[in-house]
Amino acid sequence: MRIRSLGVIDDAVVELSPGFTAVTGETGAGKTMVVTSLGLLLGGRADPALVRIGAGSAVVEGRITLPEGAAAAARAAEAGAELDDGALLVSRTVSAEGRSRAHLGGRSVPVGLLAELADELVAVHGQTDQQGLLKPARQRGALDRYAGDAVAVPLAAYGEAYRRLRAVVVELDEITTRARERAQEADLLRFGLGEIEAVEPLAGEDVELAAEAERLGHAEALASAAALAHGALAGQPEDPEAVDATTLVAGAGRALEAVRSHDPALAALADRMGEISILLADVAGELAGYADNLDADPRRLAAVEERRAALTQLTRKYGADVAAVLAWAQESAARLTELEGDDDRVGELTAERDRLRTELSVLAQALTDARTEAAARFADAVTAELASLAMPHARVSFDIRQTESVDEASGVEVGGRTVAYGPSGADEVELLLAPHPGAPPRPIAKGASGGELSRVMLAVEVVFAGTDPVPTYLFDEVDAGVGGKAAVEIGRRLAKLAKSAQVVVVTHLPQVAAFADRQLLVEKTNDGSVTRSGVTVLEGEDRVRELSRMLAGQEDSETARAHAEELLATARADG
């Protein structure tokens, strides 16, 4: 991972090895920036305050090796990303103005896609994550995740039934509470449909009537024009000596026909003249028919105008034209059928609501049973892990309870009681800790100290690793508040977790760092920045010096060096 212009880091490369990597350094040296950088690569929120002062933008680039057959690889390919020899190249840029860009496998992608892939690739835990574990909703989610299909299958069916029940209840409430409004709406629709039915408009009728009214209103002018045109073409019976177009064209045709054999060009003109003669005769005939058929009856005009007035009354209320009026009538008839069927619909919805509540009761009971069984296994597994983390007498348990419903109509029946329910069932889940014999189990928010909470978090993650593993785990100072033997045990458990996954830990504890397969030191230069040379892999004598500093604050203390070498020897012996 390469980090540029982020916080105190100017330009540094962080190489995270397989197995267990510990990131150490003085307070304020920039260790947390390593966690922040990884968070940005995983779609975390882009804060422009992270950009180094004086820089235009911060850039984090990473190379993530994907497990064979990983779903993340398929999802990245869908987004157009290309793998580089089985690895995914990820880049995130944050400008000082707050703009953020993400690239995946050489392709620009939404930041949300990085967060989607992160869920399958990395589990991040820090002090804020510990606070998240204190919330009962998160604890229920953790238990459901551990239970697997035993909870996931009924929970999916429950969720579908729950969403349908919510929709049914909303519709039922709308029908019953808006009964008067719906009755008024039905009356208006009936009135409108009655008006339209009385007129019985036909599709396109308004256009046809407008054309007919125009024709009838100018009947005399149309008849006169047709008669004059016909006389000009075919002659006037009352004036036999008048010259008409048909006679003239016929004479021209005969003149050409007499000499057409002497010149092909003139023959072609004679043929065209014949065509003109035929066309004139056709037009003259149609003009005569038009004049004969022209309806100039003023009573028909009055009937047309009356019909148009009736259609106009409809278009003023129900649509811009007759087509729109007919569309309104069709939609309104369907709506009226729906409104008139309220009584039947209320009965149907009531029956469906009762059926769904019965179904939810069965599914909620199944969820409670599955969670109770998984909780016992989960608690036993976490308790066993705590014994390995210097808490041999601690006991973890789950309190799975339901809240009585205020009234029967708002609850479901679970275990013979009517209880409140929500989108995840009827169970309230809380993780309890009894740190020593005789101590009553209490919620971990109240019953665990900072150091105990860190160990509970680690124990939970180790248990999860066996059932729902991810390739990489990142712990940001979750060992805070821990020391002595407990710190050694945390280091030992992290090393165990690293046998099946990549583990990255930001830590101040030498007991934890000693168990790492690789230790990275983050150091500032004199100007307060971290450069390429500021992130180094510690080996041999350098690692002993850093562990000595972490132990006693003195790199050259012989006592601290002896203790550091002893820690390393213990870690190697365990490995």
XYZ file of C-alpha atoms in Angstrom:
575
model
C 0.000 0.000 0.000
C 1.403 3.412 -1.019
C 0.274 6.500 0.906
C 0.896 10.058 -0.267
C 0.019 13.372 1.413
C -2.262 11.833 4.033
C -2.063 13.366 7.509
C 1.534 13.320 8.722
C 2.537 10.903 5.930
C 4.274 12.598 3.011
C 5.052 9.562 0.853
C 5.395 6.067 2.278
C 5.015 2.450 1.213
C 3.562 -0.092 3.657
C 4.159 -3.756 2.859
C 1.779 -5.980 4.818
C 2.940 -9.567 4.871
C 0.841 -12.717 5.047
C 0.315 -13.876 8.601
C 0.619 -11.408 11.470
C 1.906 -7.847 10.906
C 2.340 -5.453 13.845
C 2.552 -1.696 13.209
C 4.335 0.177 15.998
C 5.850 3.598 16.651
C 5.759 6.585 18.966
C 2.421 8.180 19.768
C 1.525 10.584 16.966
C 3.995 9.044 14.542
C 1.250 8.207 12.066
C 0.401 4.577 12.834
C -3.312 5.328 12.718
C -2.837 6.792 9.235
C -2.076 3.257 8.107
C -5.522 2.212 9.344
C -7.092 5.321 7.825
C -5.456 4.580 4.469
C -6.799 1.068 4.428
C -10.214 2.458 5.380
C -10.130 4.768 2.337
C -9.257 1.852 0.067
C -12.248 0.029 1.512
C -14.711 2.810 0.700
C -14.514 4.742 3.966
C -15.648 8.360 4.296
C -13.332 10.871 2.628
C -12.453 13.681 5.030
C -10.638 16.598 3.339
C -9.056 17.370 6.728
C -6.924 14.255 6.186
C -5.108 15.880 3.236
C -1.639 16.983 4.247
C -1.311 20.747 4.622
C 0.043 22.255 1.422
C -0.970 19.302 -0.763
C -3.756 19.419 -3.327
C -4.897 15.878 -2.651
C -4.146 12.673 -0.759
C -3.703 9.408 -2.659
C -3.790 5.844 -1.369
C -2.967 2.948 -3.698
C -3.147 -0.705 -2.771
C -2.664 -4.155 -4.244
C -5.046 -6.771 -2.828
C -4.461 -10.441 -3.545
C -7.832 -12.159 -3.817
C -8.532 -15.711 -2.645
C -9.193 -18.148 -5.454
C -12.843 -18.091 -6.500
C -13.593 -15.030 -4.356
C -16.978 -13.416 -4.976
C -15.195 -10.065 -4.807
C -13.300 -10.942 -7.996
C -16.527 -11.606 -9.876
C -18.097 -8.402 -8.564
C -15.022 -6.382 -9.581
C -15.113 -7.955 -13.061
C -18.763 -6.902 -13.409
C -17.644 -3.321 -12.814
C -15.069 -3.627 -15.606
C -12.026 -4.046 -13.361
C -9.126 -6.197 -14.524
C -7.023 -8.388 -12.235
C -3.256 -8.076 -12.245
C -1.928 -11.610 -11.888
C -4.694 -12.518 -9.448
C -4.506 -9.211 -7.571
C -6.790 -6.200 -7.566
C -5.264 -2.734 -7.866
C -7.244 -0.163 -5.876
C -6.761 3.610 -5.763
C -8.511 6.354 -3.798
C -7.913 10.088 -4.198
C -9.230 12.744 -1.812
C -8.857 16.400 -2.780
C -8.390 19.227 -0.310
C -11.804 20.536 -1.468
C -13.475 17.276 -0.417
C -13.899 15.578 -3.796
C -13.216 11.856 -3.846
C -12.420 9.458 -6.697
C -12.011 5.684 -6.674
C -10.381 3.366 -9.205
C -10.573 -0.407 -9.266
C -8.495 -2.535 -11.618
C -7.814 0.469 -13.859
C -11.475 1.489 -14.052
C -13.166 4.458 -12.362
C -15.878 3.115 -10.019
C -18.301 4.457 -7.385
C -16.846 4.572 -3.872
C -19.778 2.420 -2.729
C -18.396 -0.485 -4.760
C -15.198 -0.449 -2.672
C -17.296 -0.651 0.503
C -19.267 -3.535 -1.001
C -16.072 -5.491 -1.701
C -14.657 -4.630 1.717
C -17.367 -6.625 3.479
C -15.970 -9.794 1.893
C -12.277 -8.967 2.186
C -11.472 -7.217 5.476
C -12.834 -7.089 9.017
C -11.772 -3.800 10.658
C -11.847 -3.383 14.431
C -10.892 -0.340 16.437
C -12.014 1.536 19.506
C -15.124 2.780 17.668
C -15.955 -0.782 16.640
C -15.854 -1.816 20.288
C -18.388 0.882 21.005
C -20.512 -0.508 18.185
C -20.473 -3.942 19.803
C -22.105 -2.386 22.855
C -25.328 -1.802 20.891
C -27.871 -4.628 21.246
C -28.802 -4.394 17.556
C -25.154 -5.050 16.610
C -25.021 -7.911 19.084
C -28.082 -9.499 17.525
C -26.479 -9.094 14.108
C -23.305 -10.766 15.355
C -25.278 -13.691 16.773
C -27.263 -14.063 13.523
C -24.040 -14.020 11.525
C -22.621 -16.768 13.727
C -25.775 -18.895 13.498
C -25.575 -18.986 9.690
C -28.406 -20.577 7.710
C -30.210 -21.689 10.874
C -31.192 -18.027 11.337
C -30.650 -16.651 7.814
C -33.292 -18.881 6.182
C -36.206 -18.138 8.557
C -35.057 -14.496 8.806
C -35.354 -14.080 5.020
C -38.874 -15.565 5.058
C -39.759 -13.446 8.092
C -38.484 -10.269 6.410
C -40.599 -10.891 3.318
C -43.739 -11.558 5.389
C -42.994 -8.525 7.592
C -42.711 -6.166 4.618
C -45.936 -7.517 3.116
C -47.745 -7.123 6.439
C -46.600 -3.503 6.711
C -47.964 -2.815 3.214
C -51.284 -4.525 4.030
C -51.686 -2.574 7.273
C -50.953 0.737 5.512
C -53.506 0.007 2.775
C -56.109 -1.142 5.292
C -55.606 1.997 7.393
C -55.913 4.180 4.309
C -59.197 2.585 3.254
C -60.789 2.776 6.695
C -59.560 6.235 7.709
C -60.296 7.833 4.336
C -63.706 6.224 3.795
C -65.513 9.605 3.473
C -62.918 11.009 1.077
C -63.045 7.874 -1.041
C -66.896 8.033 -1.156
C -66.731 11.644 -2.358
C -64.171 10.678 -4.986
C -66.455 7.849 -6.171
C -69.418 10.271 -6.516
C -67.365 12.651 -8.662
C -66.205 9.811 -10.869
C -69.757 8.528 -11.332
C -70.949 11.999 -12.339
C -68.171 12.427 -14.870
C -68.630 8.974 -16.353
C -72.388 9.664 -16.579
C -71.786 12.848 -18.556
C -69.456 11.076 -20.956
C -71.810 8.115 -21.338
C -74.701 10.480 -22.182
C -72.731 12.042 -25.043
C -71.110 8.774 -26.204
C -68.100 10.368 -27.950
C -66.256 8.369 -30.597
C -62.502 8.351 -31.096
C -61.524 11.011 -33.692
C -65.088 12.320 -33.919
C -64.105 15.871 -32.975
C -61.618 16.070 -35.857
C -64.120 14.742 -38.410
C -66.884 17.120 -37.261
C -64.562 20.136 -37.429
C -63.780 19.296 -41.064
C -67.466 18.782 -41.906
C -68.469 22.076 -40.261
C -65.837 23.904 -42.284
C -67.161 22.353 -45.491
C -70.835 23.024 -44.729
C -70.149 26.600 -43.691
C -68.638 27.360 -47.152
C -70.936 25.159 -49.278
C -72.026 27.898 -51.720
C -68.478 29.058 -52.400
C -67.308 25.485 -52.853
C -70.176 24.669 -55.272
C -69.564 27.846 -57.320
C -65.831 27.164 -57.572
C -66.421 23.552 -58.621
C -68.943 24.643 -61.319
C -66.609 27.285 -62.770
C -63.703 24.844 -62.835
C -65.855 22.165 -64.463
C -67.056 24.636 -67.148
C -63.488 25.695 -67.894
C -62.464 22.099 -68.374
C -65.506 20.520 -70.043
C -67.490 23.509 -71.382
C -70.821 25.115 -70.532
C -74.048 23.469 -71.918
C -75.742 26.858 -72.068
C -72.868 28.336 -74.162
C -71.956 25.823 -76.902
C -69.571 28.235 -78.584
C -67.395 28.746 -75.485
C -63.882 27.311 -75.765
C -62.965 24.787 -73.011
C -59.692 23.158 -72.015
C -60.771 19.664 -73.032
C -61.584 20.759 -76.578
C -58.341 22.715 -76.920
C -56.195 19.846 -75.622
C -58.017 17.378 -77.879
C -57.302 19.614 -80.893
C -53.632 19.877 -79.933
C -53.464 16.112 -79.620
C -54.979 15.539 -83.063
C -52.487 17.970 -84.628
C -49.561 16.110 -83.125
C -50.960 12.691 -83.986
C -51.125 13.684 -87.670
C -47.362 14.211 -87.893
C -45.955 12.023 -85.094
C -44.511 9.493 -87.532
C -42.064 12.060 -88.890
C -40.186 12.702 -85.625
C -39.830 10.458 -82.519
C -39.459 13.531 -80.285
C -42.794 14.881 -81.436
C -44.363 11.422 -80.988
C -43.323 11.466 -77.337
C -44.980 14.854 -76.901
C -48.129 13.500 -78.557
C -48.226 10.662 -76.006
C -47.921 13.125 -73.155
C -50.677 15.234 -74.658
C -52.892 12.120 -74.654
C -52.170 11.622 -70.981
C -53.113 15.262 -70.306
C -56.384 14.785 -72.133
C -57.251 11.731 -70.017
C -56.316 13.552 -66.789
C -58.466 16.569 -67.711
C -61.433 14.305 -68.392
C -60.985 12.606 -64.976
C -60.751 15.907 -63.109
C -63.787 17.271 -64.960
C -65.791 14.161 -64.006
C -64.803 14.380 -60.324
C -65.710 18.082 -60.223
C -69.152 17.268 -61.594
C -69.618 14.549 -58.946
C -68.363 16.836 -56.159
C -70.885 19.521 -57.044
C -73.728 16.996 -57.206
C -72.838 15.445 -53.830
C -72.103 18.659 -51.940
C -74.487 18.900 -48.980
C -75.524 22.486 -48.376
C -78.362 21.659 -45.979
C -78.315 24.235 -43.144
C -80.071 21.718 -40.892
C -77.080 19.372 -41.172
C -74.748 22.247 -40.290
C -76.856 23.023 -37.207
C -76.705 19.356 -36.139
C -72.924 19.274 -36.568
C -72.431 22.430 -34.521
C -74.718 21.084 -31.792
C -72.690 17.865 -31.587
C -69.444 19.807 -31.471
C -70.787 21.905 -28.588
C -71.602 18.741 -26.631
C -68.070 17.402 -27.194
C -66.592 20.765 -26.177
C -68.400 20.509 -22.825
C -66.551 17.225 -22.205
C -63.127 18.443 -23.343
C -63.354 21.440 -21.017
C -63.685 19.101 -18.024
C -61.999 15.834 -18.826
C -59.305 16.288 -21.471
C -57.806 18.382 -24.237
C -59.588 16.403 -26.960
C -61.945 13.449 -27.363
C -59.059 10.969 -27.194
C -58.039 12.393 -23.784
C -61.672 12.312 -22.599
C -61.949 8.619 -23.522
C -58.650 7.880 -21.730
C -59.934 9.673 -18.600
C -63.121 7.624 -18.740
C -61.178 4.366 -18.961
C -58.907 5.238 -16.015
C -61.805 6.569 -13.948
C -63.894 3.459 -14.537
C -61.024 1.334 -13.200
C -60.608 3.634 -10.193
C -64.359 3.587 -9.516
C -64.350 -0.200 -9.577
C -61.569 -0.112 -6.990
C -63.416 2.367 -4.775
C -66.730 0.520 -5.037
C -64.946 -2.651 -4.001
C -63.746 -1.157 -0.693
C -65.915 -3.426 1.409
C -64.667 -6.522 -0.386
C -61.101 -5.189 -0.254
C -61.334 -4.537 3.494
C -62.387 -8.135 4.014
C -59.547 -9.443 1.842
C -56.937 -7.269 3.537
C -58.164 -8.171 7.018
C -57.920 -11.866 6.187
C -54.436 -11.416 4.715
C -53.311 -9.371 7.728
C -54.438 -12.095 10.129
C -52.791 -14.790 8.012
C -49.515 -12.860 7.872
C -49.519 -12.233 11.626
C -49.980 -15.972 12.183
C -47.132 -16.671 9.752
C -44.922 -14.106 11.508
C -45.655 -15.740 14.868
C -44.412 -19.082 13.551
C -41.317 -17.536 11.941
C -40.551 -15.362 14.987
C -40.688 -18.466 17.192
C -38.348 -20.247 14.772
C -35.926 -17.298 14.961
C -36.042 -17.294 18.761
C -35.346 -21.029 18.876
C -32.479 -20.794 16.375
C -30.929 -17.813 18.151
C -31.215 -19.490 21.544
C -29.428 -22.601 20.270
C -26.728 -20.569 18.491
C -26.307 -18.276 21.511
C -25.392 -21.216 23.740
C -22.741 -22.408 21.281
C -21.464 -18.888 20.636
C -21.217 -18.085 24.353
C -19.375 -21.338 25.111
C -16.897 -20.714 22.274
C -16.218 -17.099 23.333
C -15.902 -18.158 26.991
C -13.287 -20.758 25.983
C -11.362 -18.087 24.077
C -11.473 -15.742 27.069
C -9.867 -18.463 29.166
C -6.941 -18.308 26.733
C -6.844 -14.521 27.093
C -6.082 -14.489 30.820
C -9.761 -14.354 31.812
C -10.123 -17.985 32.974
C -13.112 -17.354 35.208
C -15.082 -15.094 32.887
C -18.357 -16.325 31.460
C -20.137 -14.913 28.429
C -23.842 -15.459 27.870
C -26.700 -14.015 25.880
C -29.926 -12.570 27.189
C -32.590 -13.234 24.537
C -35.881 -11.666 25.552
C -39.093 -10.238 24.135
C -41.131 -7.205 25.174
C -44.806 -7.598 25.928
C -46.977 -5.882 23.323
C -49.114 -2.977 24.494
C -52.104 -4.516 22.719
C -52.808 -7.731 20.899
C -53.284 -6.063 17.510
C -49.721 -4.676 17.475
C -47.880 -7.865 18.423
C -47.259 -11.472 17.469
C -47.474 -14.552 19.599
C -44.171 -16.079 20.693
C -43.948 -18.649 23.450
C -47.594 -18.195 24.370
C -47.235 -14.424 24.856
C -48.148 -11.510 22.621
C -44.925 -9.589 22.110
C -43.695 -6.615 20.092
C -41.917 -7.380 16.840
C -39.796 -5.612 14.232
C -38.059 -6.249 10.908
C -35.605 -8.735 12.493
C -38.065 -10.669 14.637
C -39.338 -10.320 18.167
C -36.012 -10.878 19.968
C -33.932 -8.377 21.894
C -30.414 -9.777 22.154
C -27.818 -8.594 24.645
C -24.340 -9.964 25.295
C -23.624 -10.444 29.008
C -20.323 -10.873 30.823
C -19.645 -12.264 34.272
C -15.911 -11.469 34.727
C -15.419 -13.727 37.762
C -17.313 -16.345 39.786
C -20.097 -14.898 41.872
C -20.436 -11.810 39.697
C -23.883 -11.484 38.118
C -23.937 -11.440 34.319
C -24.166 -7.837 33.186
C -24.282 -6.179 29.752
C -20.730 -5.864 28.464
C -21.205 -2.084 28.311
C -21.498 -2.102 32.106
C -19.725 -5.273 33.139
C -16.464 -5.021 31.172
C -13.506 -2.724 31.693
C -11.622 -1.330 28.683
C -9.122 -4.145 28.718
C -11.791 -6.793 29.200
C -13.823 -5.359 26.352
C -10.776 -5.559 24.075
C -10.347 -9.216 24.920
C -14.051 -9.947 24.449
C -13.817 -8.314 21.015
C -10.825 -10.430 20.081
C -12.462 -13.596 21.405
C -15.584 -12.875 19.358
C -13.502 -12.344 16.222
C -11.524 -15.540 16.754
C -14.802 -17.468 17.078
C -16.131 -15.792 13.939
C -12.978 -16.740 12.061
C -13.962 -20.381 12.341
C -17.460 -19.889 10.936
C -17.446 -16.837 8.683
C -13.817 -16.088 7.807
C -12.550 -13.114 5.837
C -9.034 -12.966 4.310
C -7.803 -10.005 6.392
C -8.383 -8.729 9.937
C -7.305 -5.260 11.023
C -7.152 -4.365 14.723
C -6.493 -0.739 15.664
C -5.307 -0.660 19.282
C -8.025 -3.019 20.493
C -5.471 -4.066 23.098
C -5.820 -0.679 24.825
C -6.111 -0.962 28.577
C -4.444 -4.383 28.599
C -1.052 -5.279 29.962
C 1.055 -7.989 31.532
C 0.016 -11.606 31.068
C -3.230 -10.625 29.331
C -1.219 -8.778 26.681
C 0.901 -11.891 26.059
C -2.231 -13.985 25.656
C -3.687 -11.466 23.204
C -0.519 -11.679 21.141
C -0.712 -15.464 21.244
C -4.363 -15.495 20.087
C -3.660 -13.022 17.294
C -0.847 -15.261 16.117
C -3.269 -18.190 16.146
C -5.799 -16.205 14.105
C -3.003 -15.329 11.657
C -2.529 -19.007 10.801
C -5.791 -18.907 8.811
C -5.918 -15.244 7.752
C -3.873 -12.094 7.337
C -3.844 -10.098 10.606
C -2.711 -6.466 10.865
C -2.487 -4.897 14.331
C -1.657 -1.320 15.299
C -0.347 -1.652 18.844
C 1.587 -0.017 21.672
C 2.146 -3.335 23.460
C 5.489 -5.093 23.027
C 3.909 -8.333 24.264
C 1.585 -8.237 21.230
C 4.192 -7.014 18.704
C 6.604 -9.802 19.683
C 4.219 -12.433 18.299
C 4.060 -10.781 14.856
C 5.606 -12.428 11.811
C 6.602 -8.935 10.638
C 6.930 -5.700 12.582
C 6.669 -2.316 10.856
C 7.993 0.834 12.506
C 6.430 4.192 11.642
C 8.791 7.120 12.353
C 8.597 10.843 11.726
C 11.441 12.885 10.294
C 12.661 16.049 11.976
C 10.074 18.165 10.125
C 7.236 16.051 11.556
C 6.392 14.100 8.394
C 6.574 10.433 7.506
C 8.433 9.716 4.259
C 9.343 6.572 2.354
C 12.152 5.868 4.794
C 9.759 6.425 7.689
C 8.038 3.021 7.402
C 10.581 0.253 7.859
C 10.512 -3.482 8.405
C 12.246 -4.320 11.674
C 14.496 -7.344 11.831
C 17.156 -8.655 14.199
C 18.743 -5.992 16.367
C 16.396 -3.234 15.129
C 13.376 -5.187 16.284
C 14.908 -5.806 19.699
C 15.623 -2.063 20.032
C 12.008 -1.146 19.154
C 10.580 -3.706 21.597
C 12.919 -2.324 24.253
C 11.634 1.188 23.592
C 8.065 -0.061 23.850
C 8.858 -1.833 27.129
C 10.852 0.837 28.950
C 11.078 3.874 26.701
C 14.827 3.210 26.429
C 16.202 1.414 23.394
C 19.595 0.729 25.018
C 18.431 -0.462 28.446
C 19.999 -3.843 29.081
C 17.061 -4.936 31.224
C 14.603 -3.904 28.543
C 16.696 -5.644 25.863
C 16.752 -8.843 27.881
C 13.002 -8.675 28.335
C 12.498 -7.968 24.615
C 14.639 -10.941 23.630
C 12.694 -13.094 26.077
C 9.393 -11.992 24.529
C 10.658 -12.847 21.038
C 11.903 -16.211 22.206
C 8.538 -16.984 23.818
C 6.735 -16.024 20.635
C 9.033 -18.173 18.474
C 8.579 -21.116 20.836
C 4.787 -20.810 20.519
C 5.036 -20.583 16.759
